[in-house]
């Protein structure tokens, strides 16, 4: 390995992570070999092992990197927006855009592989959990901002943590639906229904009257 | 194999499926051996192979059986309810009940294993898809009933297929969240937020004004 300055080492490391992401999206976690990652990153196996101990360490770096990228991009959108309404619009556009990403199927397949692997691998489970936690925390902050900005008519009922969990679950469920249910799953229709539901257009007095039993809120 | 009447054969088959479900929930798809299923069902391996060709055929029967059971139970709830409001309440209670099932984690783990396996196995993918399709079709029929019964103030915007896909995605996302995100995931909070969102209590004029771009509806 040639002598590199710390910032050059970090750049090279990021290049390898990006190459690995491409390989994992293309062929999945199990089918991807470290040889393929080496070819994609134009590095020798010896060079690769200078940066990463093996495939598991690489997938961990890919997962952590994706979460940081998404959250950094979301924070950027928020910072650039002049007011809450435009931030909300930006965030919604970002969501619609990610849902029509041609790589969505591949990303959802990789998620499923990672979760299945995480059932057997505590370390990977934690990395995966942290990645989703970063995204969820961003959503929770955004909901709190919405509360401050009068986004909700009935602020007393809004539970920012519970709602952020729901939104993350919806995001994941839509990705899973697309890849697991195939043609049967109408993603654009589900996305439109989500916007209608979120803005209270899928309801009536009847729906509010027949409030079903829900789990009690924990005593804080 | 002793000579059995057709109805006795079917009963024995169902007993094996139930025993297999117990094994799969306990140890997952990969770790469960046909020997374990034999022990749980009190049958010899020779006897088992009289009913099923192997583990894959058994898991297919378990998946198909679960979907039929759930949909039969939901249809039963609907038939027993005198009016739409009580049917809605019953359905909501059933949902809350399934979300607090102590076996929910095990069931979600098994789902993840099955989806990962379905990525590599076309046959299992179709069985899994059909199971979710049955549930989704039930939801779609229920939404159409709601439309007839004045459940929605704005019936013109309701897309029963898209909305049923969304509801299925939410159901799956909540199960995944519970098992993949662990302590970080507040399932009761997410469930409460879902009921609030669905009954339009998480919105405001602002939310309706800032309608974000959504994918266009297909021309029918």
Short mmCIF file of C-alpha atoms in Angstrom, two decimals:
data_model
loop_
_atom_site.label_atom_id
_atom_site.label_comp_id
_atom_site.label_asym_id
_atom_site.label_seq_id
_atom_site.Cartn_x
_atom_site.Cartn_y
_atom_site.Cartn_z
CA UNK A 1 0.00 0.00 0.00
CA UNK A 2 1.48 3.33 -0.99
CA UNK A 3 1.95 5.94 1.72
CA UNK A 4 -1.10 8.19 1.70
CA UNK A 5 -2.00 11.26 3.73
CA UNK A 6 -4.95 10.83 6.17
CA UNK A 7 -7.34 12.75 3.87
CA UNK A 8 -6.27 10.62 0.90
CA UNK A 9 -6.85 7.46 2.97
CA UNK A 10 -10.35 8.70 3.84
CA UNK A 11 -11.11 9.54 0.18
CA UNK A 12 -9.97 6.07 -0.89
CA UNK A 13 -12.05 4.51 1.88
CA UNK A 14 -15.14 6.38 0.66
CA UNK A 15 -14.44 5.25 -2.91
CA UNK A 16 -14.34 1.63 -1.77
CA UNK A 17 -17.61 2.06 0.17
CA UNK A 18 -19.24 3.55 -2.95
CA UNK A 19 -17.92 0.69 -5.12
CA UNK A 20 -19.20 -1.84 -2.57
CA UNK A 21 -22.64 -0.19 -2.52
CA UNK A 22 -22.83 -0.57 -6.31
CA UNK A 23 -21.91 -4.26 -6.05
CA UNK A 24 -24.34 -4.97 -3.18
CA UNK A 25 -27.22 -3.23 -5.01
CA UNK A 26 -26.40 -5.16 -8.19
CA UNK A 27 -26.05 -8.66 -6.78
CA UNK A 28 -27.16 -8.54 -3.16
CA UNK A 29 -25.18 -9.14 0.00
CA UNK A 30 -24.63 -12.90 -0.26
CA UNK A 31 -23.69 -13.09 -3.93
CA UNK A 32 -21.21 -10.21 -3.79
CA UNK A 33 -17.61 -11.34 -3.25
CA UNK A 34 -14.75 -9.18 -1.99
CA UNK A 35 -13.07 -9.87 -5.37
CA UNK A 36 -15.93 -8.12 -7.14
CA UNK A 37 -15.68 -5.16 -4.78
CA UNK A 38 -11.93 -5.01 -5.50
CA UNK A 39 -12.58 -4.96 -9.26
CA UNK A 40 -15.27 -2.27 -8.93
CA UNK A 41 -12.98 -0.14 -6.72
CA UNK A 42 -9.83 -0.88 -8.77
CA UNK A 43 -7.93 -2.09 -5.74
CA UNK A 44 -6.04 -5.31 -4.95
CA UNK A 45 -7.37 -7.67 -2.22
CA UNK A 46 -4.29 -6.73 -0.15
CA UNK A 47 -5.18 -3.06 -0.58
CA UNK A 48 -8.83 -3.70 0.40
CA UNK A 49 -7.86 -5.50 3.62
CA UNK A 50 -5.81 -2.44 4.54
CA UNK A 51 -9.10 -0.55 4.85
CA UNK A 52 -11.64 -3.23 5.85
CA UNK A 53 -11.42 -6.54 7.73
CA UNK A 54 -13.89 -8.26 5.37
CA UNK A 55 -17.32 -8.23 3.74
CA UNK A 56 -19.20 -7.71 7.00
CA UNK A 57 -17.14 -4.62 7.85
CA UNK A 58 -17.77 -3.27 4.35
CA UNK A 59 -21.55 -3.76 4.50
CA UNK A 60 -21.56 -2.06 7.92
CA UNK A 61 -19.78 0.94 6.40
CA UNK A 62 -22.23 0.97 3.46
CA UNK A 63 -25.24 0.95 5.82
CA UNK A 64 -23.82 3.67 8.10
CA UNK A 65 -22.79 5.77 5.08
CA UNK A 66 -26.26 5.59 3.47
CA UNK A 67 -27.99 6.74 6.64
CA UNK A 68 -25.61 9.67 7.08
CA UNK A 69 -26.03 10.67 3.42
CA UNK A 70 -29.83 10.61 3.61
CA UNK A 71 -29.96 12.54 6.88
CA UNK A 72 -27.36 15.09 5.68
CA UNK A 73 -29.39 15.63 2.53
CA UNK A 74 -32.63 16.04 4.52
CA UNK A 75 -30.94 18.51 6.88
CA UNK A 76 -29.67 20.42 3.84
CA UNK A 77 -33.19 20.63 2.41
CA UNK A 78 -34.43 21.94 5.75
CA UNK A 79 -31.67 24.55 6.07
CA UNK A 80 -32.21 25.85 2.54
CA UNK A 81 -35.98 26.24 2.96
CA UNK A 82 -37.04 29.73 3.99
CA UNK A 83 -40.12 28.58 5.94
CA UNK A 84 -41.78 25.47 7.27
CA UNK A 85 -44.28 25.15 4.41
CA UNK A 86 -41.53 25.03 1.80
CA UNK A 87 -39.46 22.66 3.97
CA UNK A 88 -42.48 20.35 4.15
CA UNK A 89 -42.90 20.56 0.36
CA UNK A 90 -39.20 19.79 -0.17
CA UNK A 91 -39.33 16.84 2.18
CA UNK A 92 -42.45 15.48 0.47
CA UNK A 93 -40.81 15.84 -2.95
CA UNK A 94 -37.72 14.04 -1.69
CA UNK A 95 -39.97 11.21 -0.47
CA UNK A 96 -41.85 10.95 -3.79
CA UNK A 97 -38.53 11.06 -5.65
CA UNK A 98 -37.03 8.23 -3.55
CA UNK A 99 -40.17 6.18 -4.14
CA UNK A 100 -39.73 6.48 -7.91
CA UNK A 101 -35.96 5.81 -7.82
CA UNK A 102 -35.28 3.08 -10.43
CA UNK A 103 -32.92 1.48 -7.86
CA UNK A 104 -35.71 1.25 -5.25
CA UNK A 105 -36.29 -2.46 -5.87
CA UNK A 106 -32.61 -3.24 -5.55
CA UNK A 107 -32.32 -1.19 -2.36
CA UNK A 108 -35.37 -2.91 -0.85
CA UNK A 109 -33.97 -6.34 -1.77
CA UNK A 110 -30.69 -5.42 -0.07
CA UNK A 111 -32.63 -4.23 3.01
CA UNK A 112 -34.39 -7.60 3.24
CA UNK A 113 -31.07 -9.45 2.94
CA UNK A 114 -29.52 -7.24 5.61
CA UNK A 115 -32.45 -7.73 8.01
CA UNK A 116 -32.36 -11.51 7.49
CA UNK A 117 -28.59 -11.44 8.15
CA UNK A 118 -29.13 -9.17 11.18
CA UNK A 119 -31.40 -11.84 12.72
CA UNK A 120 -28.25 -13.98 13.05
CA UNK A 121 -25.62 -11.26 13.51
CA UNK A 122 -25.84 -8.93 16.52
CA UNK A 123 -23.24 -6.50 15.16
CA UNK A 124 -25.04 -6.01 11.84
CA UNK A 125 -28.36 -5.70 13.73
CA UNK A 126 -26.96 -2.77 15.71
CA UNK A 127 -25.51 -1.01 12.66
CA UNK A 128 -28.84 -1.39 10.84
CA UNK A 129 -30.77 -0.18 13.90
CA UNK A 130 -28.55 2.90 14.25
CA UNK A 131 -29.07 3.78 10.59
CA UNK A 132 -32.85 3.77 10.92
CA UNK A 133 -32.62 5.54 14.25
CA UNK A 134 -30.78 8.48 12.62
CA UNK A 135 -33.56 8.83 10.05
CA UNK A 136 -36.30 8.49 12.68
CA UNK A 137 -34.71 11.12 14.91
CA UNK A 138 -34.64 13.51 11.97
CA UNK A 139 -38.38 12.87 11.42
CA UNK A 140 -39.09 13.47 15.10
CA UNK A 141 -37.28 16.83 15.00
CA UNK A 142 -39.23 17.75 11.85
CA UNK A 143 -42.55 16.91 13.55
CA UNK A 144 -41.57 19.04 16.57
CA UNK A 145 -40.81 21.90 14.18
CA UNK A 146 -44.26 21.35 12.63
CA UNK A 147 -45.82 21.55 16.11
CA UNK A 148 -44.07 24.91 16.69
CA UNK A 149 -45.22 26.14 13.29
CA UNK A 150 -48.92 25.30 13.78
CA UNK A 151 -48.91 22.29 11.45
CA UNK A 152 -51.47 20.49 13.62
CA UNK A 153 -54.95 21.72 14.57
CA UNK A 154 -54.92 19.49 17.61
CA UNK A 155 -51.31 19.71 18.90
CA UNK A 156 -52.19 18.11 22.24
CA UNK A 157 -52.69 14.69 20.65
CA UNK A 158 -49.47 14.70 18.59
CA UNK A 159 -46.82 12.29 19.89
CA UNK A 160 -43.64 13.18 17.95
CA UNK A 161 -41.81 9.95 18.78
CA UNK A 162 -44.79 7.67 18.01
CA UNK A 163 -45.58 9.55 14.81
CA UNK A 164 -41.95 9.41 13.64
CA UNK A 165 -42.00 5.63 14.24
CA UNK A 166 -45.20 5.37 12.20
CA UNK A 167 -43.72 7.40 9.33
CA UNK A 168 -40.57 5.25 9.27
CA UNK A 169 -42.72 2.11 9.30
CA UNK A 170 -44.73 3.44 6.35
CA UNK A 171 -41.55 4.22 4.42
CA UNK A 172 -40.24 0.71 4.98
CA UNK A 173 -43.60 -0.93 4.32
CA UNK A 174 -43.91 0.83 0.94
CA UNK A 175 -40.43 -0.35 -0.07
CA UNK A 176 -41.19 -3.91 1.00
CA UNK A 177 -44.56 -3.88 -0.74
CA UNK A 178 -42.96 -2.80 -4.00
CA UNK A 179 -40.42 -5.62 -4.05
CA UNK A 180 -42.28 -8.44 -2.26
CA UNK A 181 -45.74 -7.98 -3.81
CA UNK A 182 -44.61 -6.98 -7.30
CA UNK A 183 -47.32 -6.08 -9.82
CA UNK A 184 -49.99 -6.58 -7.18
CA UNK A 185 -48.66 -3.54 -5.27
CA UNK A 186 -49.80 -0.12 -6.53
CA UNK A 187 -47.02 2.12 -5.16
CA UNK A 188 -48.19 5.39 -6.78
CA UNK A 189 -51.74 4.73 -5.53
CA UNK A 190 -50.45 3.95 -2.02
CA UNK A 191 -48.31 7.13 -2.06
CA UNK A 192 -51.26 9.29 -3.13
CA UNK A 193 -53.41 7.69 -0.42
CA UNK A 194 -50.73 8.47 2.16
CA UNK A 195 -50.76 12.19 1.29
CA UNK A 196 -54.56 12.22 1.43
CA UNK A 197 -54.61 10.38 4.75
CA UNK A 198 -51.91 12.60 6.25
CA UNK A 199 -53.81 15.75 5.29
CA UNK A 200 -57.04 14.36 6.78
CA UNK A 201 -58.87 13.92 3.50
CA UNK A 202 -59.67 10.24 4.02
CA UNK A 203 -62.01 10.72 6.93
CA UNK A 204 -65.44 11.82 8.11
CA UNK A 205 -67.33 12.48 11.32
CA UNK A 206 -68.20 8.79 11.30
CA UNK A 207 -64.51 7.82 11.41
CA UNK A 208 -63.89 10.11 14.38
CA UNK A 209 -67.00 8.89 16.24
CA UNK A 210 -66.06 5.24 15.96
CA UNK A 211 -62.68 5.69 17.61
CA UNK A 212 -61.45 2.16 18.20
CA UNK A 213 -59.60 1.02 21.31
CA UNK A 214 -55.92 1.91 21.01
CA UNK A 215 -53.04 0.98 23.32
CA UNK A 216 -52.84 3.37 26.25
CA UNK A 217 -50.11 6.03 26.24
CA UNK A 218 -47.36 5.28 28.74
CA UNK A 219 -47.36 7.43 31.90
CA UNK A 220 -44.51 9.93 31.48
CA UNK B 1 -48.92 -45.20 6.49
CA UNK B 2 -52.22 -46.53 7.82
CA UNK B 3 -55.24 -46.36 5.53
CA UNK B 4 -57.12 -43.15 6.31
CA UNK B 5 -60.34 -41.69 4.95
CA UNK B 6 -59.94 -38.47 2.89
CA UNK B 7 -61.23 -36.29 5.75
CA UNK B 8 -58.83 -37.99 8.17
CA UNK B 9 -55.96 -37.37 5.74
CA UNK B 10 -56.91 -33.68 5.58
CA UNK B 11 -57.12 -33.43 9.39
CA UNK B 12 -53.68 -35.03 9.73
CA UNK B 13 -52.32 -32.67 7.06
CA UNK B 14 -53.64 -29.66 8.98
CA UNK B 15 -52.09 -31.00 12.20
CA UNK B 16 -48.70 -31.24 10.48
CA UNK B 17 -49.05 -27.68 9.13
CA UNK B 18 -49.87 -26.43 12.63
CA UNK B 19 -46.89 -28.31 14.12
CA UNK B 20 -44.64 -26.88 11.41
CA UNK B 21 -45.90 -23.34 12.09
CA UNK B 22 -44.96 -23.79 15.77
CA UNK B 23 -41.45 -24.97 14.79
CA UNK B 24 -40.91 -22.19 12.23
CA UNK B 25 -42.03 -19.51 14.69
CA UNK B 26 -39.79 -20.98 17.39
CA UNK B 27 -36.57 -21.39 15.40
CA UNK B 28 -37.08 -19.72 12.03
CA UNK B 29 -37.18 -21.24 8.56
CA UNK B 30 -33.50 -22.15 8.14
CA UNK B 31 -32.88 -23.67 11.56
CA UNK B 32 -36.02 -25.82 11.54
CA UNK B 33 -35.37 -29.37 10.32
CA UNK B 34 -37.98 -31.81 9.02
CA UNK B 35 -36.99 -34.06 11.98
CA UNK B 36 -38.16 -31.35 14.40
CA UNK B 37 -41.44 -30.98 12.53
CA UNK B 38 -41.89 -34.77 12.74
CA UNK B 39 -41.31 -34.70 16.50
CA UNK B 40 -43.72 -31.78 16.98
CA UNK B 41 -46.37 -33.51 14.83
CA UNK B 42 -45.70 -37.00 16.30
CA UNK B 43 -45.16 -38.48 12.87
CA UNK B 44 -42.32 -40.49 11.31
CA UNK B 45 -40.26 -38.97 8.47
CA UNK B 46 -41.80 -41.58 6.15
CA UNK B 47 -45.25 -40.46 7.27
CA UNK B 48 -44.37 -36.78 6.75
CA UNK B 49 -43.18 -37.39 3.17
CA UNK B 50 -46.54 -39.01 2.46
CA UNK B 51 -48.09 -35.55 2.93
CA UNK B 52 -45.32 -33.12 1.88
CA UNK B 53 -42.34 -33.29 -0.50
CA UNK B 54 -40.06 -31.41 1.89
CA UNK B 55 -39.47 -28.29 3.96
CA UNK B 56 -40.26 -25.89 1.12
CA UNK B 57 -43.64 -27.52 0.48
CA UNK B 58 -44.39 -27.33 4.21
CA UNK B 59 -43.52 -23.64 4.52
CA UNK B 60 -45.68 -22.93 1.45
CA UNK B 61 -48.61 -24.67 3.15
CA UNK B 62 -47.95 -22.72 6.38
CA UNK B 63 -47.95 -19.37 4.49
CA UNK B 64 -51.10 -20.19 2.50
CA UNK B 65 -52.85 -21.50 5.62
CA UNK B 66 -52.06 -18.35 7.67
CA UNK B 67 -53.47 -16.05 5.01
CA UNK B 68 -56.66 -18.08 4.70
CA UNK B 69 -57.08 -18.15 8.49
CA UNK B 70 -56.63 -14.38 8.83
CA UNK B 71 -58.98 -13.57 5.96
CA UNK B 72 -61.60 -16.09 7.17
CA UNK B 73 -61.45 -14.55 10.63
CA UNK B 74 -61.79 -11.02 9.21
CA UNK B 75 -64.75 -12.08 7.05
CA UNK B 76 -66.32 -13.65 10.13
CA UNK B 77 -65.95 -10.38 12.07
CA UNK B 78 -67.58 -8.53 9.18
CA UNK B 79 -70.50 -10.97 8.90
CA UNK B 80 -71.21 -10.88 12.63
CA UNK B 81 -71.25 -7.07 12.81
CA UNK B 82 -74.69 -5.54 12.48
CA UNK B 83 -73.52 -2.31 10.84
CA UNK B 84 -70.44 -0.75 9.28
CA UNK B 85 -69.46 1.24 12.39
CA UNK B 86 -69.27 -1.89 14.53
CA UNK B 87 -67.48 -3.81 11.75
CA UNK B 88 -64.89 -1.01 11.64
CA UNK B 89 -64.51 -1.17 15.42
CA UNK B 90 -64.10 -4.96 15.30
CA UNK B 91 -61.49 -4.72 12.56
CA UNK B 92 -59.57 -2.04 14.46
CA UNK B 93 -59.63 -4.16 17.62
CA UNK B 94 -58.38 -7.16 15.68
CA UNK B 95 -55.52 -5.00 14.37
CA UNK B 96 -54.58 -3.70 17.84
CA UNK B 97 -54.82 -7.25 19.19
CA UNK B 98 -52.49 -8.65 16.48
CA UNK B 99 -50.03 -5.82 17.19
CA UNK B 100 -49.84 -6.84 20.86
CA UNK B 101 -49.60 -10.58 20.12
CA UNK B 102 -46.63 -11.91 22.13
CA UNK B 103 -45.67 -13.95 19.04
CA UNK B 104 -45.51 -10.81 16.84
CA UNK B 105 -41.70 -10.66 16.94
CA UNK B 106 -41.39 -14.31 15.98
CA UNK B 107 -43.90 -13.91 13.16
CA UNK B 108 -42.08 -10.82 11.82
CA UNK B 109 -38.74 -12.65 11.98
CA UNK B 110 -40.24 -15.51 10.01
CA UNK B 111 -41.65 -13.02 7.46
CA UNK B 112 -38.17 -11.55 6.95
CA UNK B 113 -36.66 -15.00 6.48
CA UNK B 114 -39.40 -15.93 4.01
CA UNK B 115 -38.92 -12.72 1.99
CA UNK B 116 -35.14 -13.22 1.88
CA UNK B 117 -35.72 -16.79 0.72
CA UNK B 118 -38.33 -15.61 -1.81
CA UNK B 119 -35.67 -13.35 -3.41
CA UNK B 120 -33.97 -16.59 -4.51
CA UNK B 121 -36.99 -18.86 -4.91
CA UNK B 122 -39.69 -17.98 -7.44
CA UNK B 123 -42.15 -20.53 -6.10
CA UNK B 124 -41.97 -19.25 -2.52
CA UNK B 125 -42.18 -15.67 -3.85
CA UNK B 126 -45.51 -16.47 -5.52
CA UNK B 127 -46.96 -18.23 -2.48
CA UNK B 128 -45.96 -15.27 -0.28
CA UNK B 129 -47.38 -12.78 -2.79
CA UNK B 130 -50.72 -14.65 -2.96
CA UNK B 131 -50.98 -14.63 0.83
CA UNK B 132 -50.60 -10.86 1.03
CA UNK B 133 -52.86 -10.41 -1.97
CA UNK B 134 -55.71 -12.22 -0.18
CA UNK B 135 -55.37 -9.86 2.79
CA UNK B 136 -55.13 -6.79 0.55
CA UNK B 137 -58.22 -7.78 -1.44
CA UNK B 138 -60.15 -8.08 1.82
CA UNK B 139 -59.02 -4.55 2.77
CA UNK B 140 -60.06 -3.22 -0.63
CA UNK B 141 -63.55 -4.73 -0.24
CA UNK B 142 -63.80 -3.22 3.24
CA UNK B 143 -62.84 0.24 1.91
CA UNK B 144 -65.49 -0.06 -0.83
CA UNK B 145 -68.03 -0.93 1.86
CA UNK B 146 -66.88 2.17 3.76
CA UNK B 147 -67.43 4.27 0.63
CA UNK B 148 -70.99 2.95 0.33
CA UNK B 149 -71.59 3.64 4.03
CA UNK B 150 -70.43 7.29 3.95
CA UNK B 151 -67.14 6.64 5.74
CA UNK B 152 -65.38 9.33 3.70
CA UNK B 153 -66.33 13.02 3.45
CA UNK B 154 -64.60 13.27 0.12
CA UNK B 155 -65.40 9.94 -1.62
CA UNK B 156 -64.20 11.19 -5.01
CA UNK B 157 -60.54 11.13 -3.91
CA UNK B 158 -60.62 7.64 -2.36
CA UNK B 159 -58.73 5.02 -4.39
CA UNK B 160 -59.68 1.67 -2.79
CA UNK B 161 -56.83 -0.28 -4.38
CA UNK B 162 -54.16 2.33 -3.58
CA UNK B 163 -55.45 2.77 -0.03
CA UNK B 164 -55.55 -0.99 0.57
CA UNK B 165 -51.92 -1.19 -0.59
CA UNK B 166 -51.01 1.61 1.82
CA UNK B 167 -52.76 -0.12 4.73
CA UNK B 168 -50.98 -3.41 3.98
CA UNK B 169 -47.65 -1.55 3.76
CA UNK B 170 -48.33 0.07 7.14
CA UNK B 171 -49.18 -3.30 8.68
CA UNK B 172 -45.95 -4.81 7.39
CA UNK B 173 -43.85 -1.74 8.28
CA UNK B 174 -45.07 -1.82 11.89
CA UNK B 175 -44.16 -5.52 12.20
CA UNK B 176 -40.73 -4.91 10.70
CA UNK B 177 -40.14 -1.85 12.88
CA UNK B 178 -40.91 -3.87 16.00
CA UNK B 179 -38.40 -6.61 15.25
CA UNK B 180 -35.68 -4.73 13.33
CA UNK B 181 -35.54 -1.53 15.42
CA UNK B 182 -36.15 -3.13 18.81
CA UNK B 183 -36.36 -0.78 21.81
CA UNK B 184 -35.96 2.23 19.51
CA UNK B 185 -39.37 1.48 17.96
CA UNK B 186 -42.43 2.69 19.90
CA UNK B 187 -45.12 0.38 18.52
CA UNK B 188 -47.99 1.57 20.79
CA UNK B 189 -47.12 5.21 19.94
CA UNK B 190 -47.01 4.42 16.22
CA UNK B 191 -50.36 2.59 16.46
CA UNK B 192 -52.01 5.51 18.26
CA UNK B 193 -50.59 7.91 15.67
CA UNK B 194 -52.02 5.75 12.89
CA UNK B 195 -55.55 5.97 14.33
CA UNK B 196 -55.17 9.74 14.74
CA UNK B 197 -53.83 10.14 11.21
CA UNK B 198 -56.54 7.93 9.71
CA UNK B 199 -59.28 9.93 11.42
CA UNK B 200 -57.77 13.20 10.19
CA UNK B 201 -56.67 14.45 13.60
CA UNK B 202 -53.03 15.01 12.62
CA UNK B 203 -53.67 17.80 10.18
CA UNK B 204 -54.53 21.45 9.68
CA UNK B 205 -55.43 23.90 6.94
CA UNK B 206 -51.68 24.44 6.50
CA UNK B 207 -51.16 20.73 5.73
CA UNK B 208 -53.91 20.79 3.11
CA UNK B 209 -52.64 24.03 1.53
CA UNK B 210 -49.11 22.74 1.08
CA UNK B 211 -50.16 19.72 -0.94
CA UNK B 212 -46.92 18.29 -2.23
CA UNK B 213 -46.41 16.86 -5.70
CA UNK B 214 -47.66 13.27 -5.79
CA UNK B 215 -47.41 10.72 -8.60
CA UNK B 216 -50.19 11.21 -11.14
CA UNK B 217 -53.12 8.78 -11.08
CA UNK B 218 -53.07 6.41 -14.06
CA UNK B 219 -55.64 7.10 -16.79
CA UNK B 220 -58.37 4.48 -16.39
#
